[in-house]
Amino acid sequence: MILTVTLNTALDITYRVRSLRPHTSHRVSEVTERPGGKGVNVARVLAALGHEVTVTGFTGGATGRVVQERLASVPGVVDALVPITGATRRTIAVVDDRSGDTTQLNEPGPTVTPAEWSAFQEAYEALLPTASAVALCGSLPPGVPVGAYAGLVRTARSTGIPVLLDTSGEPLRRGVAARPDLIKPNTDELAELTGSHDPVRATQDARRRGAGAVVASLGAEGLLAATPEGRWRAAPPSTLHGNPTGAGDSAVAGLLSALVEHLPWPDRLTRAVALSAATVSAPVAGEFDRRVYEELLGRVTVTSEASAA
């Protein structure tokens, strides 16, 4: 079982409009609702790949009940969310059909009390003995300590379970110091962590700060990986147009699934890039197009660079 942690779960709501313009009213042509938050998105892709997945984190209020109802209909995903008093947040994505651009509005999330945080930590520790890997994903809701991910990384590592961390800012900086097996920042998050805007130098610096391996998202250019076994770049055969929402989460799912399957790094990166690109191509934000994914598996280019520092 793979365990994904989403401390700031959400109900993702997508509106489609003909053309998004400020200071005007719009007719919405389509509305989509689904359970969200980075770890939930990762779990959905992992389940589609055939892995058993358990989702934990927080849920509360009427929105939280909707999230759990929708989560129950996702095959292969087990709900182990911890109830809280506050209401689960919503995220609003507005898709402009004319340009293809997406405007995202993210609520901050509910305030978590110290007692609720303690209850989650107990639930997390109880789930670890049956986990083959852990993904810690996304932002922290108000009330959760900024060093929360660092503590969760240490708890998992103390039981010998590999940990992937996908967050940003101060939670990432503190989390890296706890020595996660893998982090997956984008270039902006990596620059904020290391102070370097050179992705090659920044990935090496992030490893020196404590990350076992670093896979940096380069957007449409693919991924750059610095690992104990070497350094690679992986790129799709061409730039795909569409909605990038959830593409990073699909890359995390690809990396994590390949990790538990003990695939070599080039194969891990191939899967991650193919899934990410197939997510951009999907008609629904955050899903992946299986046909595109299977087609891209044989077309992703992975090149080896110098040995990682």
Short mmCIF file of N, CA, C and O in Angstrom, two decimals, residues 3 10 29 44 48-49 53 65 92 112-113 121 136 146 159 171 181 191 204 220-221 225 235 241 268 270 295:
data_model
loop_
_atom_site.label_atom_id
_atom_site.label_comp_id
_atom_site.label_asym_id
_atom_site.label_seq_id
_atom_site.Cartn_x
_atom_site.Cartn_y
_atom_site.Cartn_z
N LEU A 3 0.93 5.26 0.80
CA LEU A 3 0.21 6.22 1.63
C LEU A 3 0.47 7.63 1.12
O LEU A 3 1.63 8.04 1.00
N ALA A 10 -9.04 19.41 -0.41
CA ALA A 10 -9.89 20.42 -1.03
C ALA A 10 -10.97 19.76 -1.87
O ALA A 10 -10.85 18.60 -2.27
N SER A 29 -20.31 27.23 -18.82
CA SER A 29 -20.82 26.19 -19.71
C SER A 29 -20.74 24.80 -19.09
O SER A 29 -21.47 23.90 -19.48
N ARG A 44 -5.13 9.34 -6.89
CA ARG A 44 -6.01 8.98 -8.00
C ARG A 44 -5.20 8.39 -9.17
O ARG A 44 -5.60 7.38 -9.76
N ALA A 48 -5.08 4.48 -10.66
CA ALA A 48 -5.29 4.20 -12.08
C ALA A 48 -4.16 3.36 -12.67
O ALA A 48 -4.36 2.62 -13.63
N LEU A 49 -2.98 3.45 -12.05
CA LEU A 49 -1.84 2.64 -12.48
C LEU A 49 -1.85 1.24 -11.86
O LEU A 49 -0.96 0.43 -12.15
N VAL A 53 -3.80 2.31 -2.73
CA VAL A 53 -3.47 3.62 -2.16
C VAL A 53 -4.39 3.94 -0.99
O VAL A 53 -5.60 3.69 -1.06
N ARG A 65 -17.49 16.51 3.69
CA ARG A 65 -18.36 15.36 3.44
C ARG A 65 -18.49 15.10 1.94
O ARG A 65 -18.52 13.94 1.50
N ILE A 92 -11.03 26.88 -6.81
CA ILE A 92 -11.84 27.22 -7.98
C ILE A 92 -10.90 27.41 -9.17
O ILE A 92 -9.99 28.25 -9.12
N VAL A 112 -6.52 24.16 12.04
CA VAL A 112 -6.40 22.87 12.72
C VAL A 112 -5.95 23.12 14.16
O VAL A 112 -4.96 23.84 14.40
N THR A 113 -6.64 22.55 15.12
CA THR A 113 -6.30 22.74 16.53
C THR A 113 -5.16 21.81 16.93
O THR A 113 -4.90 20.80 16.26
N GLN A 121 -1.37 12.80 13.85
CA GLN A 121 -0.07 12.14 14.00
C GLN A 121 -0.24 10.69 14.47
O GLN A 121 0.48 9.79 14.01
N LEU A 136 4.22 12.99 0.93
CA LEU A 136 3.76 14.13 1.73
C LEU A 136 3.61 15.31 0.77
O LEU A 136 4.59 15.78 0.21
N VAL A 146 4.82 24.74 11.12
CA VAL A 146 5.55 24.88 9.87
C VAL A 146 6.55 23.74 9.67
O VAL A 146 6.91 23.40 8.54
N THR A 159 10.99 4.08 10.47
CA THR A 159 10.47 2.73 10.24
C THR A 159 10.97 2.14 8.93
O THR A 159 10.51 1.09 8.50
N PRO A 171 8.03 25.11 4.79
CA PRO A 171 7.82 23.67 5.04
C PRO A 171 8.78 22.79 4.24
O PRO A 171 9.23 21.75 4.73
N ASP A 181 13.69 10.90 1.14
CA ASP A 181 14.34 10.15 0.06
C ASP A 181 14.28 10.89 -1.27
O ASP A 181 15.19 10.75 -2.10
N ALA A 191 14.54 27.32 -6.55
CA ALA A 191 15.31 28.55 -6.40
C ALA A 191 15.08 29.18 -5.03
O ALA A 191 16.01 29.70 -4.40
N GLN A 204 21.76 20.01 -7.04
CA GLN A 204 22.90 19.51 -6.27
C GLN A 204 22.91 20.10 -4.87
O GLN A 204 23.19 19.40 -3.89
N ALA A 220 7.36 22.55 -19.48
CA ALA A 220 7.19 21.84 -20.75
C ALA A 220 8.47 21.13 -21.19
O ALA A 220 8.43 20.25 -22.05
N GLU A 221 9.62 21.49 -20.58
CA GLU A 221 10.89 20.88 -20.95
C GLU A 221 11.14 19.55 -20.24
O GLU A 221 12.15 18.89 -20.51
N ALA A 225 16.87 15.40 -12.88
CA ALA A 225 17.03 14.58 -11.69
C ALA A 225 18.48 14.54 -11.24
O ALA A 225 19.39 14.31 -12.04
N ALA A 235 12.71 14.46 -21.19
CA ALA A 235 11.87 15.43 -21.89
C ALA A 235 10.87 14.73 -22.79
O ALA A 235 11.17 13.68 -23.37
N HIS A 241 -0.11 20.93 -25.76
CA HIS A 241 -0.95 22.05 -25.34
C HIS A 241 -2.17 21.52 -24.60
O HIS A 241 -2.72 20.48 -24.93
N ARG A 268 11.98 5.53 -14.19
CA ARG A 268 11.14 6.35 -13.30
C ARG A 268 10.84 7.70 -13.96
O ARG A 268 9.69 8.18 -13.93
N THR A 270 11.02 8.44 -17.18
CA THR A 270 10.19 8.25 -18.37
C THR A 270 8.72 8.19 -17.99
O THR A 270 7.87 8.84 -18.61
N GLU A 295 1.41 6.00 -25.40
CA GLU A 295 2.13 6.37 -26.62
C GLU A 295 3.46 7.06 -26.28
O GLU A 295 4.49 6.81 -26.91
#
